[in-house]
Amino acid sequence: MLAALAVIVLLGVVLLVLPGLMVDHDLAGGRLAAADRLNAVNNVRATLLQTVGGAVVLFGAYATWRQLRVSQDGLNATREGNITDRFSRAVDQLGSDKLDVRIGGVYALWRIADHSDRDREAVVSIMAAYLRTHLPWPPQESAVPAADVSVNSVPPLETRAADAQTALTCLGVLYQERRPEWLNVSLTDLRRADCDGLWLRGVNFDGACLEAASVYQVNLSEASLIAANLRHAELGTSVLRRARCLRADLRGARLVKADLRSADFSGADLREANLRKVRAQAAVFVGADLRLADLRGCDLTDTDLREARLEGALTSDLTIWPTGFDARTAGVVVTADPGIEPDNLLPAAALTRRVPLLQSQPTHGSSASAN
């Protein structure tokens, strides 16, 4: 109250007394007619009023900005608190014994990651950990199809573990931001998983089982698939540039039009694999087994084929070999090019199809399962 009264008194002095004093000071003892002096005083008063008004406007703007800043800080704090509460509840849901509750928890975390960049890395890491703990390879629970059963007896992942399939999809969508830089999904049971269109660049799938999985148009650049089981997997048009596939089992896999440039398949088993029209420039197939593989239309420019086995592999006039490589001596079979490749199966059909029996037997030390 006193402060307001003081402000009023000060304004009164400024507007009523100060203009006259300023005019008298400027006159320096001179005289003006009463009317002229009044006009001069009013002009000074008007200028002072404009100055005071401007100051009031500036002060009001500053006060409003401060209020908005305080309000925004409060809203941010409330928002962070809400996100933390939602995050905690969603994580708790993942531990539920009810499937629908676990799926709800995955979607809740997914939504949080969509709206909070700060939580994206944590959510992606949680999804990876969820897959590792709920889908260990080899399987440890009696209710899960055993490692040695035919993949034709294994239901699609979305049927036998819908929560894990949702977590895998969430991971593959959110991981496009490349945070964290390295993700571990090794030693997981992803048989007949639906990975179509996901972004899995640089993910560690070492020792994982993706037998008969649908991995169509997936970005697996720089991914690690060392000793992974990819038998009968659908990898058509996927990108595996600089991927590490050492000792991977790709028997019967379909890699039509895939990008394998600079990938490392040293010691990999690619017998009966379909590699038609793949781009494999500068790839490494040292010691790889490519017997009975389909290499028609494959570009193997600058590829390292030292100690690779190619007996019975199908090739055509469109197959491009490394400079100096003698394909005839390697025992390949030259046949007609198949022409335009058929469209890929829809995911549902790809995941439920019965895979054919393989002619080739597993190599020593590989994980064998009935076909």
CSV table of C-alpha atoms in Angstrom, one decimal:
chain,number,residue,atom,x,y,z
A,1,MET,CA,0.0,0.0,0.0
A,2,LEU,CA,2.7,2.4,0.9
A,3,ALA,CA,4.7,1.5,-2.2
A,4,ALA,CA,1.7,2.2,-4.4
A,5,LEU,CA,1.1,5.6,-2.6
A,6,ALA,CA,4.8,6.5,-3.1
A,7,VAL,CA,4.5,5.7,-6.8
A,8,ILE,CA,1.4,7.9,-7.2
A,9,VAL,CA,3.2,10.8,-5.4
A,10,LEU,CA,6.2,10.4,-7.6
A,11,LEU,CA,4.2,10.4,-10.7
A,12,GLY,CA,2.4,13.5,-9.5
A,13,VAL,CA,5.6,15.3,-8.9
A,14,VAL,CA,7.0,14.2,-12.3
A,15,LEU,CA,3.8,15.2,-14.2
A,16,LEU,CA,2.7,18.3,-12.3
A,17,VAL,CA,5.8,19.9,-10.9
A,18,LEU,CA,8.7,18.8,-13.0
A,19,PRO,CA,7.4,20.2,-16.4
A,20,GLY,CA,7.3,23.7,-15.0
A,21,LEU,CA,10.7,23.5,-13.5
A,22,MET,CA,12.1,22.2,-16.8
A,23,VAL,CA,10.6,25.1,-18.7
A,24,ASP,CA,11.8,27.7,-16.3
A,25,HIS,CA,15.3,26.2,-16.4
A,26,ASP,CA,15.3,26.4,-20.2
A,27,LEU,CA,14.2,30.0,-20.1
A,28,ALA,CA,17.1,30.9,-17.8
A,29,GLY,CA,15.3,33.9,-16.3
A,30,GLY,CA,13.6,34.9,-19.5
A,31,ARG,CA,9.9,35.6,-19.7
A,32,LEU,CA,7.1,34.1,-21.8
A,33,ALA,CA,3.5,35.0,-22.2
A,34,ALA,CA,1.3,32.9,-19.9
A,35,ALA,CA,-0.3,31.1,-22.8
A,36,ASP,CA,3.1,30.3,-24.4
A,37,ARG,CA,4.5,29.1,-21.1
A,38,LEU,CA,1.4,26.9,-20.6
A,39,ASN,CA,1.9,25.3,-24.0
A,40,ALA,CA,5.6,24.7,-23.3
A,41,VAL,CA,4.7,23.0,-20.0
A,42,ASN,CA,2.1,20.9,-21.6
A,43,ASN,CA,4.5,19.8,-24.3
A,44,VAL,CA,7.0,18.7,-21.7
A,45,ARG,CA,4.3,17.0,-19.7
A,46,ALA,CA,3.2,15.1,-22.9
A,47,THR,CA,6.8,14.0,-23.5
A,48,LEU,CA,7.1,12.8,-19.9
A,49,LEU,CA,3.8,11.0,-20.2
A,50,GLN,CA,5.0,9.2,-23.3
A,51,THR,CA,8.3,8.3,-21.5
A,52,VAL,CA,6.5,7.0,-18.4
A,53,GLY,CA,4.0,5.1,-20.6
A,54,GLY,CA,6.8,3.5,-22.5
A,55,ALA,CA,8.5,2.5,-19.3
A,56,VAL,CA,5.2,1.0,-18.0
A,57,VAL,CA,4.8,-1.0,-21.2
A,58,LEU,CA,8.3,-2.3,-21.0
A,59,PHE,CA,7.9,-3.2,-17.4
A,60,GLY,CA,4.6,-4.9,-18.1
A,61,ALA,CA,6.2,-6.9,-21.0
A,62,TYR,CA,9.1,-7.9,-18.7
A,63,ALA,CA,6.7,-8.9,-15.9
A,64,THR,CA,4.6,-10.9,-18.4
A,65,TRP,CA,7.7,-12.7,-19.7
A,66,ARG,CA,8.8,-13.5,-16.2
A,67,GLN,CA,5.4,-14.9,-15.4
A,68,LEU,CA,5.4,-17.0,-18.6
A,69,ARG,CA,8.9,-18.3,-17.8
A,70,VAL,CA,7.9,-19.3,-14.3
A,71,SER,CA,4.7,-20.9,-15.7
A,72,GLN,CA,6.7,-22.8,-18.4
A,73,ASP,CA,9.2,-24.0,-15.8
A,74,GLY,CA,6.3,-25.2,-13.7
A,75,LEU,CA,4.7,-26.9,-16.7
A,76,ASN,CA,8.0,-28.6,-17.6
A,77,ALA,CA,8.5,-29.8,-14.1
A,78,THR,CA,4.9,-31.2,-14.0
A,79,ARG,CA,5.4,-32.8,-17.4
A,80,GLU,CA,8.7,-34.4,-16.4
A,81,GLY,CA,7.0,-35.7,-13.3
A,82,ASN,CA,4.1,-37.1,-15.3
A,83,ILE,CA,6.5,-38.8,-17.7
A,84,THR,CA,8.5,-40.3,-14.8
A,85,ASP,CA,5.3,-41.7,-13.3
A,86,ARG,CA,4.1,-43.0,-16.7
A,87,PHE,CA,7.6,-44.5,-17.3
A,88,SER,CA,7.6,-46.3,-14.0
A,89,ARG,CA,4.1,-47.7,-14.5
A,90,ALA,CA,4.9,-48.9,-18.0
A,91,VAL,CA,8.1,-50.7,-16.8
A,92,ASP,CA,6.0,-52.3,-14.0
A,93,GLN,CA,3.6,-53.5,-16.7
A,94,LEU,CA,6.4,-55.3,-18.5
A,95,GLY,CA,6.7,-57.6,-15.4
A,96,SER,CA,3.0,-58.6,-15.4
A,97,ASP,CA,2.0,-62.2,-15.9
A,98,LYS,CA,-0.8,-61.0,-18.2
A,99,LEU,CA,0.0,-60.8,-21.9
A,100,ASP,CA,-2.2,-57.8,-22.7
A,101,VAL,CA,-0.8,-55.8,-19.8
A,102,ARG,CA,2.8,-56.4,-21.0
A,103,ILE,CA,1.8,-55.4,-24.5
A,104,GLY,CA,0.2,-52.3,-23.1
A,105,GLY,CA,3.5,-51.5,-21.2
A,106,VAL,CA,5.5,-51.8,-24.4
A,107,TYR,CA,3.1,-49.4,-26.2
A,108,ALA,CA,3.2,-47.0,-23.3
A,109,LEU,CA,7.0,-46.8,-23.4
A,110,TRP,CA,6.9,-46.4,-27.1
A,111,ARG,CA,4.6,-43.5,-26.8
A,112,ILE,CA,6.8,-41.9,-24.1
A,113,ALA,CA,9.8,-42.3,-26.4
A,114,ASP,CA,7.9,-40.6,-29.3
A,115,HIS,CA,7.3,-37.5,-27.1
A,116,SER,CA,10.5,-37.4,-25.1
A,117,ASP,CA,13.9,-37.5,-26.8
A,118,ARG,CA,15.5,-37.8,-23.4
A,119,ASP,CA,13.8,-41.1,-22.7
A,120,ARG,CA,14.3,-42.6,-26.2
A,121,GLU,CA,17.6,-44.3,-25.5
A,122,ALA,CA,16.3,-45.8,-22.2
A,123,VAL,CA,13.2,-47.2,-24.0
A,124,VAL,CA,15.3,-48.7,-26.8
A,125,SER,CA,17.6,-50.3,-24.3
A,126,ILE,CA,14.7,-51.7,-22.3
A,127,MET,CA,13.2,-53.2,-25.4
A,128,ALA,CA,16.5,-55.0,-26.2
A,129,ALA,CA,16.8,-56.2,-22.6
A,130,TYR,CA,13.2,-57.4,-22.8
A,131,LEU,CA,13.9,-59.5,-25.9
A,132,ARG,CA,17.1,-61.0,-24.3
A,133,THR,CA,15.3,-62.0,-21.1
A,134,HIS,CA,12.0,-63.2,-22.6
A,135,LEU,CA,13.4,-64.9,-25.7
A,136,PRO,CA,16.7,-66.5,-24.8
A,137,TRP,CA,18.4,-68.7,-27.3
A,138,PRO,CA,18.5,-71.6,-26.9
A,139,PRO,CA,15.1,-71.7,-25.2
A,140,GLN,CA,15.0,-72.4,-21.5
A,141,GLU,CA,11.3,-73.0,-20.9
A,142,SER,CA,9.4,-76.2,-21.7
A,143,ALA,CA,6.5,-74.2,-23.1
A,144,VAL,CA,8.7,-72.7,-25.8
A,145,PRO,CA,9.5,-74.8,-28.9
A,146,ALA,CA,12.8,-76.5,-28.4
A,147,ALA,CA,15.9,-75.6,-30.3
A,148,ASP,CA,16.0,-78.8,-32.2
A,149,VAL,CA,12.4,-78.9,-33.5
A,150,SER,CA,11.5,-78.3,-37.1
A,151,VAL,CA,10.9,-74.6,-37.8
A,152,ASN,CA,7.7,-75.7,-39.5
A,153,SER,CA,6.4,-76.6,-36.1
A,154,VAL,CA,7.3,-73.1,-34.7
A,155,PRO,CA,4.4,-70.6,-34.8
A,156,PRO,CA,5.2,-67.0,-35.9
A,157,LEU,CA,6.6,-64.8,-33.1
A,158,GLU,CA,3.6,-62.6,-33.1
A,159,THR,CA,1.5,-65.7,-32.2
A,160,ARG,CA,3.7,-67.4,-29.6
A,161,ALA,CA,5.0,-64.2,-28.0
A,162,ALA,CA,3.0,-61.1,-29.1
A,163,ASP,CA,4.6,-58.9,-26.5
A,164,ALA,CA,8.1,-59.7,-27.7
A,165,GLN,CA,7.1,-59.1,-31.4
A,166,THR,CA,5.7,-55.7,-30.3
A,167,ALA,CA,9.0,-54.9,-28.4
A,168,LEU,CA,11.0,-55.9,-31.5
A,169,THR,CA,8.9,-53.6,-33.8
A,170,CYS,CA,9.2,-50.8,-31.2
A,171,LEU,CA,13.0,-51.2,-31.1
A,172,GLY,CA,13.3,-51.3,-34.9
A,173,VAL,CA,11.2,-48.1,-35.3
A,174,LEU,CA,12.8,-46.0,-32.5
A,175,TYR,CA,16.3,-47.1,-33.3
A,176,GLN,CA,16.4,-44.9,-36.5
A,177,GLU,CA,17.7,-42.1,-34.2
A,178,ARG,CA,20.8,-44.2,-33.6
A,179,ARG,CA,20.7,-43.8,-29.8
A,180,PRO,CA,22.2,-45.7,-28.3
A,181,GLU,CA,25.0,-46.3,-30.8
A,182,TRP,CA,25.3,-50.0,-29.9
A,183,LEU,CA,22.5,-52.4,-29.1
A,184,ASN,CA,22.7,-55.9,-27.9
A,185,VAL,CA,20.0,-58.4,-29.0
A,186,SER,CA,22.4,-61.4,-29.1
A,187,LEU,CA,21.4,-64.9,-28.2
A,188,THR,CA,17.7,-64.3,-28.7
A,189,ASP,CA,15.0,-66.6,-30.1
A,190,LEU,CA,13.6,-64.7,-33.1
A,191,ARG,CA,12.4,-67.7,-35.1
A,192,ARG,CA,9.7,-66.6,-37.5
A,193,ALA,CA,9.9,-63.0,-36.3
A,194,ASP,CA,8.5,-60.2,-38.4
A,195,CYS,CA,11.3,-57.6,-38.9
A,196,ASP,CA,10.0,-56.2,-42.2
A,197,GLY,CA,11.0,-52.6,-42.9
A,198,LEU,CA,12.7,-52.1,-39.5
A,199,TRP,CA,15.9,-50.1,-38.9
A,200,LEU,CA,18.4,-52.4,-37.2
A,201,ARG,CA,21.6,-50.8,-38.3
A,202,GLY,CA,24.6,-51.8,-36.1
A,203,VAL,CA,22.5,-54.1,-33.8
A,204,ASN,CA,24.3,-57.1,-32.3
A,205,PHE,CA,22.5,-60.3,-33.2
A,206,ASP,CA,25.5,-62.6,-32.5
A,207,GLY,CA,24.4,-66.1,-31.8
A,208,ALA,CA,20.7,-65.2,-32.3
A,209,CYS,CA,18.3,-67.5,-34.1
A,210,LEU,CA,16.3,-65.8,-36.9
A,211,GLU,CA,15.4,-69.0,-38.7
A,212,ALA,CA,12.5,-68.5,-41.2
A,213,ALA,CA,12.2,-64.9,-40.0
A,214,SER,CA,10.9,-62.2,-42.4
A,215,VAL,CA,13.7,-59.6,-42.6
A,216,TYR,CA,12.5,-58.0,-45.8
A,217,GLN,CA,13.8,-54.5,-46.7
A,218,VAL,CA,15.5,-54.2,-43.3
A,219,ASN,CA,18.6,-51.9,-42.7
A,220,LEU,CA,21.2,-54.2,-41.2
A,221,SER,CA,24.2,-52.1,-42.2
A,222,GLU,CA,27.1,-52.7,-39.9
A,223,ALA,CA,25.1,-55.2,-37.8
A,224,SER,CA,26.8,-58.1,-36.2
A,225,LEU,CA,25.4,-61.5,-37.1
A,226,ILE,CA,28.3,-63.7,-36.0
A,227,ALA,CA,27.3,-67.3,-35.7
A,228,ALA,CA,23.6,-66.3,-36.1
A,229,ASN,CA,21.1,-68.8,-37.5
A,230,LEU,CA,19.4,-67.3,-40.5
A,231,ARG,CA,18.3,-70.5,-42.2
A,232,HIS,CA,15.3,-70.0,-44.5
A,233,ALA,CA,15.2,-66.3,-43.5
A,234,GLU,CA,13.7,-63.8,-46.0
A,235,LEU,CA,16.3,-61.1,-46.5
A,236,GLY,CA,15.2,-59.9,-49.9
A,237,THR,CA,16.2,-56.3,-50.7
A,238,SER,CA,17.7,-55.8,-47.2
A,239,VAL,CA,20.8,-53.8,-46.7
A,240,LEU,CA,23.7,-55.6,-45.0
A,241,ARG,CA,26.5,-53.3,-46.0
A,242,ARG,CA,29.6,-53.9,-43.8
A,243,ALA,CA,27.6,-56.4,-41.8
A,244,ARG,CA,29.6,-59.0,-39.9
A,245,CYS,CA,28.2,-62.4,-40.8
A,246,LEU,CA,31.1,-64.6,-39.9
A,247,ARG,CA,30.2,-68.3,-39.4
A,248,ALA,CA,26.5,-67.5,-39.8
A,249,ASP,CA,24.2,-70.2,-41.0
A,250,LEU,CA,22.3,-68.9,-44.0
A,251,ARG,CA,21.3,-72.2,-45.6
A,252,GLY,CA,18.2,-71.8,-47.7
A,253,ALA,CA,18.0,-68.1,-46.9
A,254,ARG,CA,16.6,-65.8,-49.6
A,255,LEU,CA,18.7,-62.7,-50.2
A,256,VAL,CA,17.4,-61.7,-53.6
A,257,LYS,CA,18.5,-58.1,-54.5
A,258,ALA,CA,20.1,-57.6,-51.1
A,259,ASP,CA,22.9,-55.2,-50.7
A,260,LEU,CA,25.9,-57.1,-49.3
A,261,ARG,CA,28.6,-54.7,-50.3
A,262,SER,CA,31.7,-54.9,-48.0
A,263,ALA,CA,30.0,-57.4,-45.8
A,264,ASP,CA,32.0,-60.2,-44.2
A,265,PHE,CA,30.7,-63.7,-44.7
A,266,SER,CA,33.9,-65.5,-43.7
A,267,GLY,CA,33.2,-69.1,-42.8
A,268,ALA,CA,29.5,-68.6,-43.4
A,269,ASP,CA,27.3,-71.5,-44.6
A,270,LEU,CA,25.3,-70.2,-47.6
A,271,ARG,CA,24.5,-73.6,-49.1
A,272,GLU,CA,21.2,-73.5,-51.1
A,273,ALA,CA,20.8,-69.8,-50.4
A,274,ASN,CA,19.2,-67.6,-53.0
A,275,LEU,CA,21.5,-64.7,-53.8
A,276,ARG,CA,20.1,-63.8,-57.2
A,277,LYS,CA,20.9,-60.2,-58.3
A,278,VAL,CA,22.6,-59.3,-55.0
A,279,ARG,CA,25.2,-56.5,-54.9
A,280,ALA,CA,28.2,-58.0,-53.2
A,281,GLN,CA,31.0,-55.8,-54.4
A,282,ALA,CA,34.1,-56.0,-52.1
A,283,ALA,CA,32.3,-58.5,-49.8
A,284,VAL,CA,34.4,-61.2,-48.1
A,285,PHE,CA,33.5,-64.9,-48.5
A,286,VAL,CA,36.8,-66.4,-47.3
A,287,GLY,CA,36.1,-70.0,-46.5
A,288,ALA,CA,32.4,-69.6,-47.0
A,289,ASP,CA,30.3,-72.5,-48.3
A,290,LEU,CA,28.3,-71.5,-51.3
A,291,ARG,CA,27.6,-74.9,-52.7
A,292,LEU,CA,24.2,-75.2,-54.4
A,293,ALA,CA,23.6,-71.5,-53.9
A,294,ASP,CA,21.9,-69.5,-56.6
A,295,LEU,CA,24.3,-66.7,-57.8
A,296,ARG,CA,22.6,-65.8,-61.0
A,297,GLY,CA,22.9,-62.1,-61.8
A,298,CYS,CA,25.0,-61.6,-58.7
A,299,ASP,CA,27.6,-58.8,-58.8
A,300,LEU,CA,30.8,-60.2,-57.1
A,301,THR,CA,33.2,-57.5,-58.3
A,302,ASP,CA,36.3,-57.3,-56.1
A,303,THR,CA,34.8,-60.0,-53.8
A,304,ASP,CA,37.2,-62.1,-51.8
A,305,LEU,CA,36.4,-65.8,-52.6
A,306,ARG,CA,39.5,-67.4,-51.3
A,307,GLU,CA,38.9,-71.0,-50.1
A,308,ALA,CA,35.2,-70.6,-50.8
A,309,ARG,CA,33.3,-73.7,-52.0
A,310,LEU,CA,31.1,-73.2,-55.0
A,311,GLU,CA,30.5,-76.7,-56.3
A,312,GLY,CA,27.0,-76.9,-57.9
A,313,ALA,CA,26.3,-73.2,-57.4
A,314,LEU,CA,24.0,-71.8,-60.1
A,315,THR,CA,25.4,-68.9,-62.2
A,316,SER,CA,24.4,-67.2,-65.4
A,317,ASP,CA,26.0,-64.9,-68.0
A,318,LEU,CA,24.9,-62.0,-65.9
A,319,THR,CA,26.9,-63.1,-62.9
A,320,ILE,CA,29.9,-60.8,-62.4
A,321,TRP,CA,33.0,-62.5,-60.9
A,322,PRO,CA,36.1,-60.9,-59.4
A,323,THR,CA,38.9,-60.2,-61.8
A,324,GLY,CA,41.0,-63.3,-62.5
A,325,PHE,CA,38.5,-65.7,-60.8
A,326,ASP,CA,38.0,-68.9,-62.8
A,327,ALA,CA,34.3,-69.9,-62.1
A,328,ARG,CA,34.5,-73.0,-64.3
A,329,THR,CA,37.3,-74.5,-62.2
A,330,ALA,CA,35.3,-73.7,-59.1
A,331,GLY,CA,32.6,-76.2,-60.2
A,332,VAL,CA,29.7,-73.8,-60.8
A,333,VAL,CA,26.8,-74.6,-63.0
A,334,VAL,CA,26.1,-72.0,-65.7
A,335,THR,CA,22.4,-71.8,-66.6
A,336,ALA,CA,19.9,-69.4,-67.9
A,337,ASP,CA,19.1,-66.2,-65.9
A,338,PRO,CA,15.6,-66.4,-64.3
A,339,GLY,CA,14.7,-62.9,-65.4
A,340,ILE,CA,12.5,-60.6,-63.4
A,341,GLU,CA,12.2,-61.7,-59.8
A,342,PRO,CA,8.7,-62.3,-58.4
A,343,ASP,CA,7.3,-60.0,-55.7
A,344,ASN,CA,8.0,-60.9,-52.2
A,345,LEU,CA,5.5,-62.8,-50.1
A,346,LEU,CA,3.3,-60.8,-47.8
A,347,PRO,CA,4.6,-60.9,-44.2
A,348,ALA,CA,1.8,-63.2,-43.0
A,349,ALA,CA,2.4,-65.7,-45.9
A,350,ALA,CA,6.2,-65.5,-45.4
A,351,LEU,CA,6.0,-66.2,-41.7
A,352,THR,CA,3.6,-69.2,-42.0
A,353,ARG,CA,5.0,-70.9,-45.1
A,354,ARG,CA,6.4,-74.3,-44.7
A,355,VAL,CA,10.1,-74.3,-45.5
A,356,PRO,CA,11.5,-77.0,-47.7
A,357,LEU,CA,13.9,-79.7,-46.5
A,358,LEU,CA,17.5,-78.7,-47.0
A,359,GLN,CA,19.7,-81.0,-49.1
A,360,SER,CA,22.8,-79.9,-47.2
A,361,GLN,CA,23.6,-81.2,-43.7
A,362,PRO,CA,24.7,-78.8,-40.9
A,363,THR,CA,28.5,-78.4,-40.6
A,364,HIS,CA,30.2,-79.5,-37.5
A,365,GLY,CA,29.5,-77.2,-34.6
A,366,SER,CA,26.5,-75.4,-36.0
A,367,SER,CA,23.2,-75.5,-34.2
A,368,ALA,CA,21.1,-78.2,-36.0
A,369,SER,CA,17.4,-78.4,-36.1
A,370,ALA,CA,15.1,-80.4,-38.2
A,371,ASN,CA,13.9,-78.8,-41.3
